Every structure is written in C-alpha cells, then in structure tokens.
Tab-separated table of C-alpha atoms in Angstrom:
chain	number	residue	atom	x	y	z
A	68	UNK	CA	257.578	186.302	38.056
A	69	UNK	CA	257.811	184.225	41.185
A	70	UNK	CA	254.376	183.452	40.440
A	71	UNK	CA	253.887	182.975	37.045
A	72	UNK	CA	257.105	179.973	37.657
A	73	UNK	CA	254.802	178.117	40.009
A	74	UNK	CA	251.553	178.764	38.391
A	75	UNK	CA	253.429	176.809	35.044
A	76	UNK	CA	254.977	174.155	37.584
A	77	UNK	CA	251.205	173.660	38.472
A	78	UNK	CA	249.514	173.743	35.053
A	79	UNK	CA	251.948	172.063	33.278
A	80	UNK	CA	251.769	168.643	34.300
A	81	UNK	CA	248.083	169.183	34.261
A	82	UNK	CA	247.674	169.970	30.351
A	83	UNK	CA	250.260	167.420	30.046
A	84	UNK	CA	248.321	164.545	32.030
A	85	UNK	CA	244.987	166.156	29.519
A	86	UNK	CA	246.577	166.103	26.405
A	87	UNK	CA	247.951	162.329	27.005
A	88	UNK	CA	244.545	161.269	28.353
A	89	UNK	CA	242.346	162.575	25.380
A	90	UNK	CA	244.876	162.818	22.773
A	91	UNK	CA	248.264	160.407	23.179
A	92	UNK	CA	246.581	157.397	24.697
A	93	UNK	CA	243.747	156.786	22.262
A	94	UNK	CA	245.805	157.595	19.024
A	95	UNK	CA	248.109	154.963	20.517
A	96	UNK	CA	245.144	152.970	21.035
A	97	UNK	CA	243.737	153.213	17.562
A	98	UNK	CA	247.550	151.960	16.298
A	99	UNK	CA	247.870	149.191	18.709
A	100	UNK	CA	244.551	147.678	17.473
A	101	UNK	CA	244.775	148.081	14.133
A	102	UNK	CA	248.857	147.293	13.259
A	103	UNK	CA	248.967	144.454	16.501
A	104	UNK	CA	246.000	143.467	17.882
A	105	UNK	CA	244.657	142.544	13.849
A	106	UNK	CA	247.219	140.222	13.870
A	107	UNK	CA	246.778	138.354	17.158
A	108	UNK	CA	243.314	138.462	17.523
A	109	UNK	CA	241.433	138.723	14.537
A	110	UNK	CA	238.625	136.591	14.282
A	111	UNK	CA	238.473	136.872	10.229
A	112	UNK	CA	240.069	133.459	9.432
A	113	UNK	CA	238.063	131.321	12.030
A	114	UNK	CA	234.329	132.256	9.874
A	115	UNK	CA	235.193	129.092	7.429
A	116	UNK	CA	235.385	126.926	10.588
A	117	UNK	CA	231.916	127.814	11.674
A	118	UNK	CA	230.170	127.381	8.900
A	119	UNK	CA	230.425	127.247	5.079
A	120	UNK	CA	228.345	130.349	4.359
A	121	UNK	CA	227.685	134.211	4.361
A	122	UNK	CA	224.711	136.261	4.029
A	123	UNK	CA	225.090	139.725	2.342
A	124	UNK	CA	222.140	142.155	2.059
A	125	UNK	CA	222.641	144.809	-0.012
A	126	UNK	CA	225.526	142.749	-1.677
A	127	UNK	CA	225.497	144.578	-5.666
A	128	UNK	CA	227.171	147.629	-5.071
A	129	UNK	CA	229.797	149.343	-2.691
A	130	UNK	CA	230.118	148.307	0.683
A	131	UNK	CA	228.480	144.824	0.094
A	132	UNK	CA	229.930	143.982	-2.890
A	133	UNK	CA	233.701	144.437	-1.041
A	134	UNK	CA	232.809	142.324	1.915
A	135	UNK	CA	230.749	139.210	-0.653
A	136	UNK	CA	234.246	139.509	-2.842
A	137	UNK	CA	236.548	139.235	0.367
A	138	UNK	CA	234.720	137.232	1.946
A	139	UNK	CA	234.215	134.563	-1.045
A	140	UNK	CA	238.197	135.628	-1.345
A	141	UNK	CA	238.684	134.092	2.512
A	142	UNK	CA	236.490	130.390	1.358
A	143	UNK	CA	233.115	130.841	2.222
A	144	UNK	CA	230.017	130.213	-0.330
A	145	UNK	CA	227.839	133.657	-0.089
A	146	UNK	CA	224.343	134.487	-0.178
A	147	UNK	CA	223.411	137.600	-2.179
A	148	UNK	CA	220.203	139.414	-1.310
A	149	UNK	CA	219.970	142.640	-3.276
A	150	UNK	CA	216.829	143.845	-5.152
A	151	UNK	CA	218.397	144.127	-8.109
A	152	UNK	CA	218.075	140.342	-10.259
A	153	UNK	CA	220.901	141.627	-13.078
A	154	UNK	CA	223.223	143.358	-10.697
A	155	UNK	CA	222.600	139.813	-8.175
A	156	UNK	CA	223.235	137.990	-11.688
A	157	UNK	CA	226.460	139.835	-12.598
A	158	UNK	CA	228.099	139.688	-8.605
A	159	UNK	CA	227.306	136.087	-8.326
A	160	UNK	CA	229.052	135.437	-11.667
A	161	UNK	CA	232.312	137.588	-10.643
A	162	UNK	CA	232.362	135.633	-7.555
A	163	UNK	CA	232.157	132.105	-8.989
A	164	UNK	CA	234.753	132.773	-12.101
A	165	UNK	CA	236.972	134.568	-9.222
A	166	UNK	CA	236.903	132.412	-6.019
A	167	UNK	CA	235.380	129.509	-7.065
A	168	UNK	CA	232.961	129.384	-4.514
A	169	UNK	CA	228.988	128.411	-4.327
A	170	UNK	CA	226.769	131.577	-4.768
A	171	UNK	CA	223.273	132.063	-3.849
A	172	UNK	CA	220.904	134.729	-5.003
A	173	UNK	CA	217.936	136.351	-3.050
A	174	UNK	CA	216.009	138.887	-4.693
A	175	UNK	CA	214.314	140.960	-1.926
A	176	UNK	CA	213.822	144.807	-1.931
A	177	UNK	CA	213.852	144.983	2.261
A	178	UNK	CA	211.535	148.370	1.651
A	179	UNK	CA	208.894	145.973	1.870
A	180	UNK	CA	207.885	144.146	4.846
A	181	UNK	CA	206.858	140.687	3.666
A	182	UNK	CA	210.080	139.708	2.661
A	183	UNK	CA	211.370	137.337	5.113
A	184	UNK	CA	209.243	134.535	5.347
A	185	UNK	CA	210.839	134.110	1.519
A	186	UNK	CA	214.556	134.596	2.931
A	187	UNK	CA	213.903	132.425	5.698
A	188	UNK	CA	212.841	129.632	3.691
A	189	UNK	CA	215.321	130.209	1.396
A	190	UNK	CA	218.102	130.286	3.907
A	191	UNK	CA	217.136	126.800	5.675
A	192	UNK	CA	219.424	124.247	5.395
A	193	UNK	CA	222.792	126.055	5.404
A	194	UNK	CA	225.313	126.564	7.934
A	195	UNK	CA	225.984	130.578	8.118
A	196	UNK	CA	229.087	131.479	9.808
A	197	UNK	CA	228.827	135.354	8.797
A	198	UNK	CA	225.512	137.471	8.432
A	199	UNK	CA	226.503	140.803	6.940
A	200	UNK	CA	223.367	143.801	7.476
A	201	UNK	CA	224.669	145.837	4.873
A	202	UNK	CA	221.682	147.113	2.903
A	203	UNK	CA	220.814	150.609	3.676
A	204	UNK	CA	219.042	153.819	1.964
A	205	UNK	CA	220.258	157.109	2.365
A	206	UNK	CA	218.629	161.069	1.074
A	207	UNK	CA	218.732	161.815	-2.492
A	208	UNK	CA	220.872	164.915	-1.112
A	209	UNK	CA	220.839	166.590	2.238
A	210	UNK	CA	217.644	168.178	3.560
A	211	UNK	CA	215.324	169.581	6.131
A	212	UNK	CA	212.989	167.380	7.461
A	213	UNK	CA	210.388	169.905	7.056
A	214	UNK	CA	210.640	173.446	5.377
A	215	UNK	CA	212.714	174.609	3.778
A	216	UNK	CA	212.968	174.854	-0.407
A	217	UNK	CA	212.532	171.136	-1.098
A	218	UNK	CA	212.291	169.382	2.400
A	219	UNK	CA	212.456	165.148	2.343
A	220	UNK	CA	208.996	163.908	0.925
A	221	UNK	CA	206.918	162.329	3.763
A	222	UNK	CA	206.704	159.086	1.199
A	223	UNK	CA	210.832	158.400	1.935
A	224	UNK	CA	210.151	157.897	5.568
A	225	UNK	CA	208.502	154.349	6.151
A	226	UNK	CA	210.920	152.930	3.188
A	227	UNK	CA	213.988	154.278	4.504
A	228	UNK	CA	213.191	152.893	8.116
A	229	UNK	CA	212.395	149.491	6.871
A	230	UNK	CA	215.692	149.056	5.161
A	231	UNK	CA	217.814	150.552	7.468
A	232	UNK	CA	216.298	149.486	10.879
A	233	UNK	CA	213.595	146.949	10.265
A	234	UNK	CA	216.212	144.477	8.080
A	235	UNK	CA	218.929	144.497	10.776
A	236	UNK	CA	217.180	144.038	13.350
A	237	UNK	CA	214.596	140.782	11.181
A	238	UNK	CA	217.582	139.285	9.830
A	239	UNK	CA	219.646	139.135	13.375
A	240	UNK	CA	216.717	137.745	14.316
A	241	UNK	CA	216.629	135.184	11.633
A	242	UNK	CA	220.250	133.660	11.709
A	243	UNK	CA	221.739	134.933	15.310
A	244	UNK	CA	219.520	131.500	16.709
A	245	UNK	CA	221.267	129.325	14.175
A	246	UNK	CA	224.660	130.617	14.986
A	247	UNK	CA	224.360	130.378	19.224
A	248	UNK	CA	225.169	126.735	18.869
A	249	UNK	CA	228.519	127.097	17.388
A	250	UNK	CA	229.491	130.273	17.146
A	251	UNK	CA	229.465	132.907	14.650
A	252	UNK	CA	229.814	136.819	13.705
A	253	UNK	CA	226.817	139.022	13.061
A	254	UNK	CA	228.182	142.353	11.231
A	255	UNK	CA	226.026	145.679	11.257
A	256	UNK	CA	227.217	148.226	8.665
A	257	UNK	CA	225.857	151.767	10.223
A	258	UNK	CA	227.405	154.803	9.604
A	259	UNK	CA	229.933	157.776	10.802
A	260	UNK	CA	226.443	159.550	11.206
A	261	UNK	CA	224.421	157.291	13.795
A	262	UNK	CA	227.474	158.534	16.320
A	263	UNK	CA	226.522	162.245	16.445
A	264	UNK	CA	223.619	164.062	14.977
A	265	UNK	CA	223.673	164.916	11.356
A	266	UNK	CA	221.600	167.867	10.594
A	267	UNK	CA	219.814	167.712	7.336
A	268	UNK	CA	220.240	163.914	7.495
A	269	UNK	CA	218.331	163.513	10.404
A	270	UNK	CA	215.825	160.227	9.576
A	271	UNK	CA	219.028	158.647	7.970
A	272	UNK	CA	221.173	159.739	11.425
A	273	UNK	CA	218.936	158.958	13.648
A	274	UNK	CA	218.489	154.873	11.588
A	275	UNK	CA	221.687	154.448	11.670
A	276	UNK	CA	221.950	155.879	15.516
A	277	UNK	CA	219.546	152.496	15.959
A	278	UNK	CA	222.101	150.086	13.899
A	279	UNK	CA	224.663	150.844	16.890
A	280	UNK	CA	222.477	150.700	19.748
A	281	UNK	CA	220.934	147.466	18.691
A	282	UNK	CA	224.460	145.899	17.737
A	283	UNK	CA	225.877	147.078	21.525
A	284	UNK	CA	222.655	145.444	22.775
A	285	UNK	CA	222.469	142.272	21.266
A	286	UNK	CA	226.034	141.836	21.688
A	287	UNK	CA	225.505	142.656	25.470
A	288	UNK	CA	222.845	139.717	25.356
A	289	UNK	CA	225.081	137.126	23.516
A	290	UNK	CA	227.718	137.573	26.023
A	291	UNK	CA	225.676	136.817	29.057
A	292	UNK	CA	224.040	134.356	26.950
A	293	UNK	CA	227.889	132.396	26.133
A	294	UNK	CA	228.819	133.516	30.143
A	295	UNK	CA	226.492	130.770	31.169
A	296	UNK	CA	227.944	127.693	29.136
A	297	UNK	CA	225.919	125.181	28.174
A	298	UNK	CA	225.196	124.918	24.320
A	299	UNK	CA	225.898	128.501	23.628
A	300	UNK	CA	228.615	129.357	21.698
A	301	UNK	CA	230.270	133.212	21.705
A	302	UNK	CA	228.769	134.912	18.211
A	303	UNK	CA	230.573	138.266	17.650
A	304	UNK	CA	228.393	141.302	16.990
A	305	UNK	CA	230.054	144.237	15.212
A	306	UNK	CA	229.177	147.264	14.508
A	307	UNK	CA	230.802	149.193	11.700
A	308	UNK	CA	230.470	152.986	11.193
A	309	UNK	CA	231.784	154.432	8.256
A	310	UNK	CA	232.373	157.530	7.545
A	311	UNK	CA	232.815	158.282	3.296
A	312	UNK	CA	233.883	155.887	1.346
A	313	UNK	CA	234.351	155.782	-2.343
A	314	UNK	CA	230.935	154.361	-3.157
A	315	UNK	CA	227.864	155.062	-5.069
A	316	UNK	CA	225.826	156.441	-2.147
A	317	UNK	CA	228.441	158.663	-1.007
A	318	UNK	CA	228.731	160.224	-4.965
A	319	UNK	CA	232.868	159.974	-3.938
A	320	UNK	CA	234.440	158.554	-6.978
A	321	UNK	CA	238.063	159.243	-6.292
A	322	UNK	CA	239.179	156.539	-3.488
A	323	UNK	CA	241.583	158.357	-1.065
A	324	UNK	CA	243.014	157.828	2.488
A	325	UNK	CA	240.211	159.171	4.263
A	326	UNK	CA	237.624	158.171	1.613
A	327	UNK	CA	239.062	154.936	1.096
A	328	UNK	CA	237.806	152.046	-1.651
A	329	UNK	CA	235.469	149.636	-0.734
A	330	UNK	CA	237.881	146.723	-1.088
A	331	UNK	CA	240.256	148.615	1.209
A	332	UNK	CA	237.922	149.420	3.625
A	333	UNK	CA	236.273	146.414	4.443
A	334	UNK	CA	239.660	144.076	4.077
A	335	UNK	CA	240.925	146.226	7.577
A	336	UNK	CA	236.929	146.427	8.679
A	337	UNK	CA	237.216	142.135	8.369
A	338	UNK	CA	240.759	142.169	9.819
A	339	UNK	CA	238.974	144.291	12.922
A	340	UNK	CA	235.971	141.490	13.444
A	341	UNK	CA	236.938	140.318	17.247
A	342	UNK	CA	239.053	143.014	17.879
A	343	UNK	CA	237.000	146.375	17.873
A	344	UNK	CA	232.959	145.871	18.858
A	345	UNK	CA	232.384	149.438	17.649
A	346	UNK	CA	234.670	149.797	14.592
A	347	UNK	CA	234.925	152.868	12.728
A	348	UNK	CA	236.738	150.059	10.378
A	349	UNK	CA	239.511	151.511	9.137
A	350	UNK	CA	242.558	153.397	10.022
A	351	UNK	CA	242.050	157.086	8.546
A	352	UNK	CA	238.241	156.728	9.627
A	353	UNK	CA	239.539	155.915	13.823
A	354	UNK	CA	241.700	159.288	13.455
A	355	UNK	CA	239.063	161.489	12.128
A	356	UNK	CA	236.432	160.321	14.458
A	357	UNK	CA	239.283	160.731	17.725
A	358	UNK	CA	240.218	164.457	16.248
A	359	UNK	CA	236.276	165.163	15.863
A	360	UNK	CA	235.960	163.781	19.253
A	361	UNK	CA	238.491	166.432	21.125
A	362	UNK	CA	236.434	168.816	19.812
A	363	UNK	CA	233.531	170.860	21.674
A	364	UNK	CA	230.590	169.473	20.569
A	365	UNK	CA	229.248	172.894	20.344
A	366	UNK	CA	231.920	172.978	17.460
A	367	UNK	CA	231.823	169.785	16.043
A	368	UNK	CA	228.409	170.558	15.633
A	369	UNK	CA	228.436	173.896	14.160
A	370	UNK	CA	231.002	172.383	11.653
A	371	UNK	CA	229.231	169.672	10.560
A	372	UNK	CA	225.536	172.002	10.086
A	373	UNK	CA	227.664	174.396	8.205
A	374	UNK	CA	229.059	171.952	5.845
A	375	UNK	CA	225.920	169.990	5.397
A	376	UNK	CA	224.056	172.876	4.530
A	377	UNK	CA	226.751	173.856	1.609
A	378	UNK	CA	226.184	170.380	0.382
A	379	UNK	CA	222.383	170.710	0.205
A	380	UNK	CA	222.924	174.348	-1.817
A	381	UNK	CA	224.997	172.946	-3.891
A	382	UNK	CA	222.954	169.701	-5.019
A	383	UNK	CA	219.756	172.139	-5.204
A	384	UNK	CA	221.754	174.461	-7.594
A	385	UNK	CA	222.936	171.923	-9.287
A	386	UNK	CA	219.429	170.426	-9.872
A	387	UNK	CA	218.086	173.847	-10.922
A	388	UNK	CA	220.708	173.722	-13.677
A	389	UNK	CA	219.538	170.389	-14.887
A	390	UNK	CA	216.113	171.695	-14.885
C-alpha cells in the first residue's frame, strides 16, 4: 500500500503536467484565438486599405462563392475566375444587386495550362489587396490509386494537379509581386486532408499536402523579405484547411457545427486572416483536428482507412444501383 501511495504521488503530477500539455493548453489556445485574439488582431478590415480589389478562383460555388460574397460584403470590388461563364454571370450579378460593388469576370478552367498569360493581362491595372486560391478538384468518390474494382482513371491525374497545385502556386506568383509594395494577404484554401494522409484520396491528399507547404514557405520568404525594410511591405500568407463543409464537393447538404455553411465558415476563416498562419478556419474544425491529434497515429490512421473505405462501398453500390 505504502507503495502504491508514492507510486500515485509520482505519476500523478506527471499525467497531470501530460494531459495539460497536449490537451488543456491547446484547447485554451484554440479559444483564446478565435473568441480574443479575432478581435484584436484580425487583419480582415485593413484589405480595403490596401487595395480596392480581390481575386477569387474558383469563385461560383461553395467555398469561393462565401469568401467573393463576404468579401464584396467588407467593400472590396472582386474578380471572379471560375470556368463556368453562367454560374460567373449569375455570382457577379448577386454581388452587384447585394453590395454594390464593381465585379469582374474571368473565365479560365485552371485544368489547362495556358491560362495565365489571359489572367495576367486581364488583371493589370488594378490594385489587389486579397488573392483568394480557392479553385480545387477533388475524386468523383474515394478510390485506390490502382486496383481495386474501379481505381481513379490515369486521365484525372495531370488535371487534378494543375488545378490544385499548378494555380496556387502561378497565381501567387502573379499578384504576391504587386502586393510586396504595400502590403497585402495571399489566402490558400487546402484541405483537412493535406495534414495527414488520406487513403483512397491519395493524389487529392497529397495536392493539397503541397497547398500547405508552399503557403508555410512563401510566407517564410515574405517575412525575411518585410524583415529587411526597404520597399517591402508585410503580405500575409494563409493557409486554410478545411475539413467538411456543407458544399457541393463534399455532397454535405445539411450545414451543422462541425460541417458548417460556407458563409459561416469563411466569415470566422476571414476573422482568423493575421491571427492563425495555418488555420483550420473555424472553431468546430480547430477541436476536431486537436482531438484527432491526441490520438496515435497508428489509430487515427486506422480510423480514417476504415471510414474511407465504407465511403467508397457505399458510392460504388450506390452507382451499381443507378446502373
């Protein structure tokens, strides 16, 4: 008994000290940022000082659509580039009637590779304040790379990489020069599943795995760049990696707190631009990620195979139906 008493005076303090390490402190974190810190230093309402404009790719649907309606909510004209000339049509109307703001549309399908000589061009001229990388392609339903009953056709490959990789990293390229001067935010939407990999996603894991490596990067390189004065203003690169969300891609109709609706989403993702680098950009999305994080990743892994797998038998049965 003596024993056990000062074996538990020993552990104790040490699961305690664990627990508030890995557990307490971060969901204290995650609060602290998003109910204080938003409030204090948010750099949301300075974009209409730095310039009159945002750039949205993939602006018609989900996602883009929320952050071209905030952000034409917070003052700024937008740019629209979406492949889609009604859906561009129909967005740029709702924004005008809505917000009463300038619109621009750019019809570019970023699948192709010759696109941005056209956006560049059509970009010159105006001051961007806000470049959103929001366009991205996803699997028609989760799959096998290779085997399997219906494994993800070779010909989805190249396309998929172009949107996903090649248009963050052209249009950074494009606008991130025009912004050094006087400052700026560069915004890369990635995903919940470029932060651990996603079995029977893997090409659309792994692209979005090289959104948040090439955000932390370039926003390594604009700090040093702003550390040595001169005529370089601070541009904020942020990375934002959803998990679901109530959008077309995701098939989630049915907003909820931890699938929440676009709108919702990206008004505390916007609120988070200066205050989190690597957002997961809203509330319920930080405390799934920090209670998938305390797990093994032996489990976290086995958990997310399993249900992945379930997902892809169901979508195959279901298409066997429609057949």
């Amino acid at each position: 008994a003596m024993v056990d008493c000062e074996l538990c005076k020993i552990c104790l303090p040490i699961v305690a000290f664990v627990v508030a390490y890995y557990f307490v402190l971060p969901l204290l974190g995650i609060f602290f940022r998003h109910l204080v810190l938003t409030k204090l230093w948010s750099q949301r309402r300075q974009l209409k000082k730095l310039g009159g404009w945002a750039v949205v790719t993939g602006s018609t649907d989900g996602i883009g659509r929320a952050y071209a309606r905030l952000l034409a909510k917070d003052g700024l004209n937008i740019v629209l580039i979406s492949r889609s000339q009604e859906k561009l049509d129909d967005v740029a109307k709702e924004l005008r009637d809505k917000y009463s703001v300038q619109v621009r549309i750019i019809v570019a399908d970023f699948s192709q590779v010759d696109v941005y000589d056209r956006i560049e061009r059509e970009l010159s001229g105006i001051d961007v304040a806000c470049l959103v990388n929001n366009v991205g392609v996803g699997y028609s339903w989760p799959t096998y790379l290779a085997g399997g009953p219906k494994p993800l056709d070779a010909g989805e490959l190249q396309p998929m990489l172009n949107v996903n990789c090649s248009s963050v990293a052209r249009m950074t390229r494009m606008l991130l020069p025009r912004m050094l001067p006087r400052g700026g935010a560069v915004i890369n939407v990635a995903s919940g599943s470029g932060l651990q990999p996603t079995p029977f996603l893997s090409a659309y894991s792994a692209s979005k795995a090289y959104v948040v490596n090439f955000s932390e990067s370039v926003a390594a390189e604009v700090r040093h760049l702003a550390s040595k004065g001169g005529a370089v203003k601070s541009v904020t690169v942020q990375t934002v990696t959803p998990f679901f969300v109530a959008t077309k891609l995701s098939k989630i109709r049915r907003a909820s707190f931890f699938a929440p609706s676009p709108d919702a989403f990206v008004s505390e993702a916007l609120n988070l631009l200066g205050v989190e680098q690597l957002s997961l950009g809203c509330l319920s999305h930080s405390l799934q990620y920090l209670f998938m994080s305390l797990l093994p990743s032996c489990v976290s892994n086995y958990v997310l195979c399993s249900t992945m797998y379930s997902t892809m038998q169901r979508s195959l049965k279901k298409q066997g139906k429609n057949n």
